[in-house]
Short mmCIF file of C-alpha atoms and ligand atoms in Angstrom, two decimals:
data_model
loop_
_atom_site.label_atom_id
_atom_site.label_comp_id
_atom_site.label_asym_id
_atom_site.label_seq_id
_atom_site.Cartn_x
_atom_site.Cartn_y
_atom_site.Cartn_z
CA UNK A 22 28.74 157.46 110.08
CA UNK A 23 26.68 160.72 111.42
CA UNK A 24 26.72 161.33 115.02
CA UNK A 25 24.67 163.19 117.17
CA UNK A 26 25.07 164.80 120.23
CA UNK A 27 22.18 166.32 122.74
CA UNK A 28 23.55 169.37 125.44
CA UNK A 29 21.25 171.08 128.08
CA UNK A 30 23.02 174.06 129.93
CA UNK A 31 21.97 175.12 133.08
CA UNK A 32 23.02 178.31 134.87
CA UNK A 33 24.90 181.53 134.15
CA UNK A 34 27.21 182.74 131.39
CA UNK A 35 30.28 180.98 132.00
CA UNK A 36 28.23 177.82 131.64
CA UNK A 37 26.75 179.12 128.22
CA UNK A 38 30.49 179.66 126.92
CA UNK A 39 32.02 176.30 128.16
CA UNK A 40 28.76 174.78 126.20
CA UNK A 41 29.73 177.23 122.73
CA UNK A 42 33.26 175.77 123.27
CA UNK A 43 31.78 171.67 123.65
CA UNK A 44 29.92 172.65 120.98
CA UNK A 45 32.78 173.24 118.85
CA UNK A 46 35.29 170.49 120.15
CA UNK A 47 32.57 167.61 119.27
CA UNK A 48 32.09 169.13 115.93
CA UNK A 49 36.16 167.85 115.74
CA UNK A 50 35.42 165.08 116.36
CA UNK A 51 32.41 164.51 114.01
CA UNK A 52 29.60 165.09 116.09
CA UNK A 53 26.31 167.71 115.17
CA UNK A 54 24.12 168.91 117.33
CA UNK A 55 20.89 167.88 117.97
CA UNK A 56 17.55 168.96 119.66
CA UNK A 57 16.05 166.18 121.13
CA UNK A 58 17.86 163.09 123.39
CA UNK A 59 15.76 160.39 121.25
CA UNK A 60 17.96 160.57 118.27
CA UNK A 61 21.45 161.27 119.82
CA UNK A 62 24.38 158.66 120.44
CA UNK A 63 26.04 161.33 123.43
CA UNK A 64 23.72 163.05 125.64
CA UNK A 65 25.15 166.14 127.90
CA UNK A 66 24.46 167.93 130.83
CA UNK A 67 26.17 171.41 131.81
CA UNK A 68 25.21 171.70 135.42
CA UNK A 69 25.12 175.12 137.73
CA UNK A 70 25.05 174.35 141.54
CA UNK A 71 24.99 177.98 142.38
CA UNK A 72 21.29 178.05 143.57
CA UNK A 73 18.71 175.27 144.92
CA UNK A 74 18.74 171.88 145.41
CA UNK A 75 21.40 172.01 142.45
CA UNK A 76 22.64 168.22 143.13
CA UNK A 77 19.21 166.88 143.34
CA UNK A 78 17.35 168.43 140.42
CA UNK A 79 20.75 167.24 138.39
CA UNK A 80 19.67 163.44 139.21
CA UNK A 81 16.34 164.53 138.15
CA UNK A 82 17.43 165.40 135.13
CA UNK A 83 19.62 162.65 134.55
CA UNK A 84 16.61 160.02 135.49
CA UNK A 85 14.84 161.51 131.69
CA UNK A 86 17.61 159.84 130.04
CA UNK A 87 17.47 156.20 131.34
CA UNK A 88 14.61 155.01 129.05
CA UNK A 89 16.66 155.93 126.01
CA UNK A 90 19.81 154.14 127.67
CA UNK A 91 17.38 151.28 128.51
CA UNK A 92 16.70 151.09 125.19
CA UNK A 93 20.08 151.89 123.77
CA UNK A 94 22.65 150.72 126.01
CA UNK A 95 25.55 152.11 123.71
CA UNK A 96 24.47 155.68 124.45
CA UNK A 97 26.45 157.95 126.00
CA UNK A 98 25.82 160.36 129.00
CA UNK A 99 27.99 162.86 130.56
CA UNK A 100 27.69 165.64 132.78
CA UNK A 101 29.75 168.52 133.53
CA UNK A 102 29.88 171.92 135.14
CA UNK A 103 29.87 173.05 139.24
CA UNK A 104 27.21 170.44 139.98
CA UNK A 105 30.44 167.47 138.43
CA UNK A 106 33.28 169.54 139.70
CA UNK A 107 31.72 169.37 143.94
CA UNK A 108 29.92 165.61 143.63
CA UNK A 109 33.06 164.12 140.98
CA UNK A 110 33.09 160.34 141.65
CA UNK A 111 30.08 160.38 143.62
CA UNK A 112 28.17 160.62 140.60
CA UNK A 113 29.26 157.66 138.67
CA UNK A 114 28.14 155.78 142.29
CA UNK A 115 24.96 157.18 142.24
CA UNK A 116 24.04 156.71 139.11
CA UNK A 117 24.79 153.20 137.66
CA UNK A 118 23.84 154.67 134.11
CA UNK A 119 26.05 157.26 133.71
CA UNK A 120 28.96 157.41 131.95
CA UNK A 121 31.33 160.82 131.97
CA UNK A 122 31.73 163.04 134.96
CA UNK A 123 33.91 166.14 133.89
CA UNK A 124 34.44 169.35 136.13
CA UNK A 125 35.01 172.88 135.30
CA UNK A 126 38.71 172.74 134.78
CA UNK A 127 38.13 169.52 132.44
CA UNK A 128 36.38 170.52 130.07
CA UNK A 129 38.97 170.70 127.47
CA UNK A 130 39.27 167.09 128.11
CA UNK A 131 35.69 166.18 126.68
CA UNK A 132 36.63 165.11 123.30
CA UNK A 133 39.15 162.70 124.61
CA UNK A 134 36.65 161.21 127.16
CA UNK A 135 34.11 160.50 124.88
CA UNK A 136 36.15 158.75 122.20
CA UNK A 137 37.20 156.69 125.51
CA UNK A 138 33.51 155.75 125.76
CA UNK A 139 32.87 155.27 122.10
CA UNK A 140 35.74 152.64 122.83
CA UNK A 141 33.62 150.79 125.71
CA UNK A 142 35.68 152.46 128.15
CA UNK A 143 33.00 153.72 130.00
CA UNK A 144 32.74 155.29 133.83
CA UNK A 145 35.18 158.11 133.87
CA UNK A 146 35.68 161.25 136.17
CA UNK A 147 37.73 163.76 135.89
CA UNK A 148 37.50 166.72 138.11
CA UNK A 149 39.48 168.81 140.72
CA UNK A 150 41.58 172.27 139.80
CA UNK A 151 44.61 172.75 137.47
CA UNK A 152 47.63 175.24 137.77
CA UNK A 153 47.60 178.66 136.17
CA UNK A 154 49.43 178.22 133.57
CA UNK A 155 47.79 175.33 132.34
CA UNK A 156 44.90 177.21 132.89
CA UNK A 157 45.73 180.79 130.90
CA UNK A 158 46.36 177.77 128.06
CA UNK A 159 43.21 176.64 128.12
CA UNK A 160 40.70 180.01 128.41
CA UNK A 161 38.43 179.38 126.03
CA UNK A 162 38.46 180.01 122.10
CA UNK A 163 36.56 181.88 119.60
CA UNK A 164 34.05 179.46 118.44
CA UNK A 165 32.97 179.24 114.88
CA UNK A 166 29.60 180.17 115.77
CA UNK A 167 27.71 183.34 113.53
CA UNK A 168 26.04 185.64 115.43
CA UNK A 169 25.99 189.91 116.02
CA UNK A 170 26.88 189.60 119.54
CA UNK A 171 29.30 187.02 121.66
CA UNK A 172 31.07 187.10 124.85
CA UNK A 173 34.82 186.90 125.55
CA UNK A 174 36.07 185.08 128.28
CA UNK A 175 38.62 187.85 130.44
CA UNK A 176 39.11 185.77 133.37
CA UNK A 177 37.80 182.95 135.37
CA UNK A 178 37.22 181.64 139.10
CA UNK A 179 36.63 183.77 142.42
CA UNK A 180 38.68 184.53 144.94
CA UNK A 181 35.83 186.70 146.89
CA UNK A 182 34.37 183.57 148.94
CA UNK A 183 31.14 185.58 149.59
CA UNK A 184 29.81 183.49 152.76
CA UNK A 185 26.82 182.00 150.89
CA UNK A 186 28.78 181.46 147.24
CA UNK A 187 29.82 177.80 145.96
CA UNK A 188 31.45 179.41 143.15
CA UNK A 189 35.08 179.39 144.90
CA UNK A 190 35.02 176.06 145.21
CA UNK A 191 33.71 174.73 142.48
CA UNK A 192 35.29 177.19 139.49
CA UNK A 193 38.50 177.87 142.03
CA UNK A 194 40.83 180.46 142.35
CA UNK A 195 40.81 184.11 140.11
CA UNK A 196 42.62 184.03 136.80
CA UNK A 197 43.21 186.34 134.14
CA UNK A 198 43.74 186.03 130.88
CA UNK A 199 46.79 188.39 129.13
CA UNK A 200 45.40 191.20 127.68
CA UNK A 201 46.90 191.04 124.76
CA UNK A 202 44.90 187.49 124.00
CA UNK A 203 41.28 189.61 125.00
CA UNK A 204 42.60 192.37 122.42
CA UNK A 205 43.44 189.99 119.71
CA UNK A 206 40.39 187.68 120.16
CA UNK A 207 37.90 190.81 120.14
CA UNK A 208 39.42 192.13 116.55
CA UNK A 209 39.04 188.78 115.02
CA UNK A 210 35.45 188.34 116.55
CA UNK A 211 35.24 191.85 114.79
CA UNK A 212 36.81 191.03 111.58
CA UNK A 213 34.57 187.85 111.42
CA UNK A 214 31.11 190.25 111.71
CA UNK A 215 30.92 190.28 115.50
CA UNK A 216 29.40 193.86 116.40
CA UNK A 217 29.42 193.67 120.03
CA UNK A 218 31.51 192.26 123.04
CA UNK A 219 30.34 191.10 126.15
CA UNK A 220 33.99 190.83 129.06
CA UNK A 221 32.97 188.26 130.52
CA UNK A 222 34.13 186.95 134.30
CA UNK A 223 32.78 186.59 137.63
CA UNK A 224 34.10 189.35 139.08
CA UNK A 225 35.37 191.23 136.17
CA UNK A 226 36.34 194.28 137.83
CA UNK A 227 39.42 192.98 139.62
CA UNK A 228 40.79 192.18 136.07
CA UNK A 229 44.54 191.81 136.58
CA UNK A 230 44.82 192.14 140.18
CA UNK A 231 46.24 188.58 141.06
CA UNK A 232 49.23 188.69 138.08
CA UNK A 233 51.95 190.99 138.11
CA UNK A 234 52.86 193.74 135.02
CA UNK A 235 48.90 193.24 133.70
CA UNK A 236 46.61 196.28 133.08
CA UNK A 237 43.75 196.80 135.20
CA UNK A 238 40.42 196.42 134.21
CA UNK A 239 39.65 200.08 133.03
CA UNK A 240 42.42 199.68 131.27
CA UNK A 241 41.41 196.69 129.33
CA UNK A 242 37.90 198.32 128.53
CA UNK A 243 39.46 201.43 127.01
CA UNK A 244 41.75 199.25 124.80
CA UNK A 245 38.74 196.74 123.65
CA UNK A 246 36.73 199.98 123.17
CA UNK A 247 39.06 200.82 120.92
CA UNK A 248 38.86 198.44 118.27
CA UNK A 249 38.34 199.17 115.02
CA UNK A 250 34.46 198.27 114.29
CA UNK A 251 33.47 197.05 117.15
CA UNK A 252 29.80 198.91 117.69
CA UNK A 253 28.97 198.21 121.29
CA UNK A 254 30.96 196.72 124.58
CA UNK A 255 29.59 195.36 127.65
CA UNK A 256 31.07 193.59 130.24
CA UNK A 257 29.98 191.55 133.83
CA UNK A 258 29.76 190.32 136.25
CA UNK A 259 31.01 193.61 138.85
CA UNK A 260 31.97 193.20 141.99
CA UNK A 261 30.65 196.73 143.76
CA UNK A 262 34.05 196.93 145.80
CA UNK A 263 35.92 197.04 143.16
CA UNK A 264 34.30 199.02 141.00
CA UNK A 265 36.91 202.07 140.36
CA UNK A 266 36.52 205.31 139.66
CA UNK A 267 38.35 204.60 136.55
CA UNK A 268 35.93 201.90 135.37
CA UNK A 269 33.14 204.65 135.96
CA UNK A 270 34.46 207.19 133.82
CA UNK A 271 34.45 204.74 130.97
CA UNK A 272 30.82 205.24 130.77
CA UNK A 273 31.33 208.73 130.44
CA UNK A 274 34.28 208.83 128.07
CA UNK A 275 33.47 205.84 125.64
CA UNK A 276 30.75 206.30 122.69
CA UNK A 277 30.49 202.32 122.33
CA UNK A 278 30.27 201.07 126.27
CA UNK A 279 27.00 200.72 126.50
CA UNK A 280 24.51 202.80 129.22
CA UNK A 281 23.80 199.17 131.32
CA UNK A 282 25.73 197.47 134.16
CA UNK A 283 24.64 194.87 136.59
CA UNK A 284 26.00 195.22 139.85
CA UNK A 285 24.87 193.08 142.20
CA UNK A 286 24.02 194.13 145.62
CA UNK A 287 22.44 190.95 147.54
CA UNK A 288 21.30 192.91 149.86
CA UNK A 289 20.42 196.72 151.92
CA UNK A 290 21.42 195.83 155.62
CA UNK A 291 24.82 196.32 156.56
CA UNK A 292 24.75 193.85 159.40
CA UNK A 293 23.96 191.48 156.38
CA UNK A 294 26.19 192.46 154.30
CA UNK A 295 29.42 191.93 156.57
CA UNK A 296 28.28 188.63 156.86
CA UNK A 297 27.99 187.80 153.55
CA UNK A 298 31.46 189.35 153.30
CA UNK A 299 31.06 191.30 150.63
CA UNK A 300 33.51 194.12 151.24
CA UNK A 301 31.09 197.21 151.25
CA UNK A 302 28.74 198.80 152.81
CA UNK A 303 25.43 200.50 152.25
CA UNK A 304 26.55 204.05 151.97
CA UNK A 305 29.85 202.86 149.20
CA UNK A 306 27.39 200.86 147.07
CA UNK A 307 25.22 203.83 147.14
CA UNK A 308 28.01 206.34 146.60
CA UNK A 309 29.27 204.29 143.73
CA UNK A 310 25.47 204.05 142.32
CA UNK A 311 25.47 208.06 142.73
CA UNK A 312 28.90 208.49 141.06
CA UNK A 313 27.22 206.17 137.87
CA UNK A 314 24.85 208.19 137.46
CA UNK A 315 26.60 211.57 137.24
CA UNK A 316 28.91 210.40 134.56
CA UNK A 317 26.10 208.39 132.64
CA UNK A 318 22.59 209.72 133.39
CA UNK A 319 20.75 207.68 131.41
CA UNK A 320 22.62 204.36 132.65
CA UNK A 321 20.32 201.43 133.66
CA UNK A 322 21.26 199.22 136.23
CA UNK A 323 20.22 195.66 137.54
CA UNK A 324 21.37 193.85 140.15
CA UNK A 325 21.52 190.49 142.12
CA UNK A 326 19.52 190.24 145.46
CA UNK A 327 19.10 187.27 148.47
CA UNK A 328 16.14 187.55 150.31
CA UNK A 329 15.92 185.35 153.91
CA UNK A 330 20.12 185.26 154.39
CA UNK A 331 20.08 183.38 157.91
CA UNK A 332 19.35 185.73 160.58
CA UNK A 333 18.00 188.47 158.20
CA UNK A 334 15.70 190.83 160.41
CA UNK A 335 12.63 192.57 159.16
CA UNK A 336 14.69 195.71 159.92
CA UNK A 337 17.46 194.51 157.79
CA UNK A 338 15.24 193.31 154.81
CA UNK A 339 13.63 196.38 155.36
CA UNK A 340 16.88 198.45 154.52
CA UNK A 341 17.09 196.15 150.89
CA UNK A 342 13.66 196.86 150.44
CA UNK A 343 14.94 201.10 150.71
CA UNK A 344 17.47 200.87 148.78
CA UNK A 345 15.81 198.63 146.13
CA UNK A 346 13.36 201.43 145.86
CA UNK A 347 16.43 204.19 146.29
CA UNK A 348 18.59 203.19 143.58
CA UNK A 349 15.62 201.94 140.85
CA UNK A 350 16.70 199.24 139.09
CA UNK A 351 15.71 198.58 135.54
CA UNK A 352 15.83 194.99 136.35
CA UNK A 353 16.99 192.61 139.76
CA UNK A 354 17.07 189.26 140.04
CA UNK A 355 15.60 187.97 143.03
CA UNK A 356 16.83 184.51 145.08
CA UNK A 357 15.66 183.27 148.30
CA UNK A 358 18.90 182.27 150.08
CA UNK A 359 19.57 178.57 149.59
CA UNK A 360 22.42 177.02 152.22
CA UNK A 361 25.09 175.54 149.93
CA UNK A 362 27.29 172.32 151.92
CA UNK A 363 30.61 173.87 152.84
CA UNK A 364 29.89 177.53 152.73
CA UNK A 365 30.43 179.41 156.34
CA UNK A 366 26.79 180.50 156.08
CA UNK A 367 25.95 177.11 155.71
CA UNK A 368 27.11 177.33 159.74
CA UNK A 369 24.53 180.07 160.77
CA UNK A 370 21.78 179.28 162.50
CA UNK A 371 19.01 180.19 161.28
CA UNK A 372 15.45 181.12 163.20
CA UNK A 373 12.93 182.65 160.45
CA UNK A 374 10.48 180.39 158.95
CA UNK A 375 10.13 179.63 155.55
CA UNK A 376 6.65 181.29 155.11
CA UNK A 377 8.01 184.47 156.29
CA UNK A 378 11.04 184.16 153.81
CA UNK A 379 8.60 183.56 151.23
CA UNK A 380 6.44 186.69 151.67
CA UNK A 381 9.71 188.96 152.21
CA UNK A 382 10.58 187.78 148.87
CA UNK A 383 7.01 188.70 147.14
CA UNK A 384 7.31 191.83 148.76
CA UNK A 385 10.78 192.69 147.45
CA UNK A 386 9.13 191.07 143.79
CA UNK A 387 6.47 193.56 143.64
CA UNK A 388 8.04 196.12 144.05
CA UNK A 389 10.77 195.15 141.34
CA UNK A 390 8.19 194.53 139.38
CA UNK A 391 6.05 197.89 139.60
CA UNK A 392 9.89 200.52 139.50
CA UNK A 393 10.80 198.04 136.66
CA UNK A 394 7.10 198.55 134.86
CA UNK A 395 7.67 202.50 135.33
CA UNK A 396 11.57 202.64 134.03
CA UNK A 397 10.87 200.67 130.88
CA UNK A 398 7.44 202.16 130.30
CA UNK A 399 9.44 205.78 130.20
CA UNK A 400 10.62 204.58 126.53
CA UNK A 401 7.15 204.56 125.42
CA UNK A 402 7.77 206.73 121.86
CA UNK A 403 11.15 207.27 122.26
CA UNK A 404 13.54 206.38 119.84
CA UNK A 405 16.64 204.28 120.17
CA UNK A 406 19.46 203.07 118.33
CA UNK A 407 18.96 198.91 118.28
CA UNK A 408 22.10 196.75 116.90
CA UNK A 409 20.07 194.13 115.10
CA UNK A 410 20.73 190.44 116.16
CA UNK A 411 18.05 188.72 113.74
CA UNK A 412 15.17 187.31 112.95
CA UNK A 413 12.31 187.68 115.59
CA UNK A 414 10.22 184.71 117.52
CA UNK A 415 7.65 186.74 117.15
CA UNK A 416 7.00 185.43 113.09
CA UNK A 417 7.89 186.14 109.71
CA UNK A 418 9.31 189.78 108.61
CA UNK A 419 10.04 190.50 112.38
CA UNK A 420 13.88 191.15 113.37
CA UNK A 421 15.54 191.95 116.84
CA UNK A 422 17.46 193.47 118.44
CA UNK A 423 18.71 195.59 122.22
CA UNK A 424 18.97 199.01 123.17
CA UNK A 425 22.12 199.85 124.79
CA UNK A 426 20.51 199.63 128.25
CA UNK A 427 20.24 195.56 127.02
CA UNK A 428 16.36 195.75 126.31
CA UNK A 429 14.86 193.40 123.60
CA UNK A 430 13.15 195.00 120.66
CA UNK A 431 11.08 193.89 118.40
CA UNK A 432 10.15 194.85 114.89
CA UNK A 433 9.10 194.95 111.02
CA UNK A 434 11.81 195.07 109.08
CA UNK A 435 14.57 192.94 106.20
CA UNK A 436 17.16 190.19 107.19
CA UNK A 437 19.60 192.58 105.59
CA UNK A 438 19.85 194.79 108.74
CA UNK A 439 21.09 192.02 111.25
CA UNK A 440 24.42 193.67 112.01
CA UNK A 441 23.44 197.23 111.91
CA UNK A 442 22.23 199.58 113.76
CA UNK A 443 19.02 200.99 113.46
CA UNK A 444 16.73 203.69 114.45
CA UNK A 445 13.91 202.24 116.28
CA UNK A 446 10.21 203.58 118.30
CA UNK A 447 9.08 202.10 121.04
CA UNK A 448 5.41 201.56 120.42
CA UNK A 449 4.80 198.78 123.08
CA UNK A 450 6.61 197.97 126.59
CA UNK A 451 5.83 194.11 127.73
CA UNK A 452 7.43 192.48 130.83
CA UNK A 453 11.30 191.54 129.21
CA UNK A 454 10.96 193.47 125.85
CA UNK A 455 9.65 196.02 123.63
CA UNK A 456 7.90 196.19 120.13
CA UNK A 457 9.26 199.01 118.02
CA UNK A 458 8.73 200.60 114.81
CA UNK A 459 11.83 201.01 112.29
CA UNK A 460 12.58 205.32 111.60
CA UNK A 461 13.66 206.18 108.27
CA UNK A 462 17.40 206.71 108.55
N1 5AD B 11 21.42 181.23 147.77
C1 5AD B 11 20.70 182.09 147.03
N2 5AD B 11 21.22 182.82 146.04
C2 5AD B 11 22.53 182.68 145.77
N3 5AD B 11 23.33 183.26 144.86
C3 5AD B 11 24.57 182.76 144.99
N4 5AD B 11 24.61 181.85 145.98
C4 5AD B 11 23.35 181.79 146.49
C5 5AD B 11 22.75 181.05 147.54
N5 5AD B 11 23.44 180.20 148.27
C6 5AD B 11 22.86 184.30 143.94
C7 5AD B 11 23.62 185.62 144.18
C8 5AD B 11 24.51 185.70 142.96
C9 5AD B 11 23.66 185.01 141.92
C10 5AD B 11 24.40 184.57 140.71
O1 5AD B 11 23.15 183.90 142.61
O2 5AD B 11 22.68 186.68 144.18
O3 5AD B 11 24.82 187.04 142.60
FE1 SF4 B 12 30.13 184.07 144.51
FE2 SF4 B 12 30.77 186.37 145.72
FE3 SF4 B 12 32.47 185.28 143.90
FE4 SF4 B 12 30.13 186.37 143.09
S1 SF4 B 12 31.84 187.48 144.05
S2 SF4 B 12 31.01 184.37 142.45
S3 SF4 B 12 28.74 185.86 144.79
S4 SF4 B 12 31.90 184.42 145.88
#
């Protein structure tokens, strides 16, 4: 008998590649994917708790999918991700209706917990951390999925314990994976039709730091650049302190690392920054911005920002508001600062008012928004090269594709390109992509 299986994902990358790898372990176990909750017999939630009411808005969530239990008692639901890993047991308590709590070292363990269920042996948890080597067994696999582009796991967990971060504690401590393994996963992604490779981590630039004999991280780029095939490379999340000065002449020295980096800043003020812990100042994220820029001119950045940290001054948001305008990001996301339970600046006390948090952060938006409008609106009839994903939203005949600062294009042309690269003109600039017209090659 078919069975069908519903997943939402919530949150960042890591959470979208533990969901590819679900995807594939259910498929082992006989179950497709589905799009809707009405139809499926195991309904799954991939929780982030890095921002917000996290917790809450999971129960929210979970509270859609008690009419369908109501009505089909055998269903099963499950949640997993940072939101399972911090609340574990808690979650079967609060909610009498659930089924499956897994956390982000458990997720291997899925498969096994839902054939548990199937069996009527319902109510299970499984969270807390495993040891390394466990761990370097379990990083996660090339899936079977088909598409141009995919990301490739390099290392997992944080070590950084950035005052304001859950991530620490709910992902735990910094792993890499041998390189080796990266090296041999990228040239079989490759060999399957994979044209570009996102490294993927939370703080990839301290690659290899925490085990002993590994290369570094600039190291590991050259070598993946290096693959026979692969098109285009990308890699994140950086960590500005340890961005090297050997990861920055990469951009310079590699045709197929691509002119885009996100390096997150969170914010301008030094005060701030120091107690955020974040291990750098004003001046060495601006240095290191400078030194980007003189090996790849035409690199675009974008970058992570908290607005209303607890005690943030109008001076200090001031100084993000500079060097926002200073460095000219392509793109930033903006968060107002949210206390997470069990974080140090959870512990701060904190006198500004939520109203003047609020307009801070629609200053620092409109800005964003106006240098963003001007960078991407400089492509206006310029040409790029765009490695074609496929087919379009945007209807029937349309493909697309990215630039190699990351930007969407769209544009006329045949399914046969998806996988190549292609000369495209910018004839359009919206808010998050461009429409293009495809060059004669
Ligand atoms: N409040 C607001 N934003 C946060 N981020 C992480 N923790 C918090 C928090 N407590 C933001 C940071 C990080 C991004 C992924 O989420 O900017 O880079
Ligand atoms: Fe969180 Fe800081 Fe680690 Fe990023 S580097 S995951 S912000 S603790």
């Amino acid at each position: 008998m078919e069975k069908y299986f519903y997943l939402e994902t919530f949150g960042c990358q890591m959470n979208v590649v533990d969901s590819e790898r679900i995807v594939t372990m259910l498929g082992e176990i006989g179950y497709q994917q589905v799009a809707t909750a009405d139809s499926a017999d195991l309904v799954l939630l991939n929780t982030c708790s890095v921002r917000d009411k996290a917790e809450r808005k999971v129960y929210g969530h979970l509270g859609r999918f008690k009419p369908i239990k109501d009505a089909r008692p055998e269903l099963i639901i499950g949640v997993g991700g940072c939101v399972a890993e911090q609340e574990g047991e808690k979650m079967l308590k609060e909610v009498p209706y659930l089924d499956l709590v897994f956390g982000t070292h458990n997720v291997h363990r899925l498969p096994e917990l839902v054939q548990q269920a199937e069996q009527g042996n319902r109510r299970l948890s499984v969270t807390g951390f495993l040891d390394q080597e466990t761990r370097l067994n379990l990083f996660p696999q090339r899936s079977d999925l088909d598409t141009v582009t995919r990301f490739v796991t390099i290392m997992q967990g944080c070590d950084n314990f950035c005052t304001y971060c859950i991530v620490p504690h709910v992902r735990g401590r910094e792993i890499s994976r041998p390189s080796a393994e990266v090296i041999a996963e990228v040239e079989a992604l490759v060999a399957q039709g994979v044209r570009e490779v996102t490294l993927l981590g939370q703080n990839v630039n301290s690659y290899g730091d925490k085990s002993s004999g590994e290369i570094g991280f600039p190291e590991l780029v050259r070598k993946v650049a290096a693959v026979e095939g692969l098109l285009r490379l990308r890699f994140t999340t950086s960590h500005p302190k340890d961005l090297s000065d050997e990861l920055i002449a990469c951009f310079g020295d590699l045709d197929n690392l691509c002119h885009q980096l996100h390096l997150p800043v969170q914010c301008g003020s030094n005060e701030i920054l120091e107690q955020m812990n974040r291990g750098y100042s004003r001046e060495d994220y601006l240095l290191t911005v400078q030194k980007l820029k003189t090996a790849c001119p035409d690199i675009r950045l974008s970058t992570d920002i908290i607005v209303g940290f607890p005690g943030e001054t109008e001076e200090n948001f001031q100084q993000t508001l500079d060097l926002v305008a200073e460095v000219g990001y392509a793109d930033a996301f903006t968060f107002l600062y949210s206390k997470r339970t069990g974080t140090p600046a959870a512990e701060i006390v904190d006198k500004t008012g939520a109203r003047i948090k609020q307009q801070r952060f629609e200053r620092l938006l409109e800005l964003q928004h106006s240098t963003s409008r001007n960078i991407w609106e400089s492509d206006l009839g310029e040409c790029f090269q765009v490695l074609v994903e496929g087919a379009s939203k945007q209807g029937e005949g349309q493909m697309f594709g990215r630039t190699t600062a990351n930007r969407i294009v769209n544009f006329a042309g045949a399914a046969d390109l998806i996988g190549t690269m292609v000369d495209v003109k910018i004839t359009q600039v919206y808010r998050n992509s461009n429409l293009g017209e495809l060059q004669n090659s």
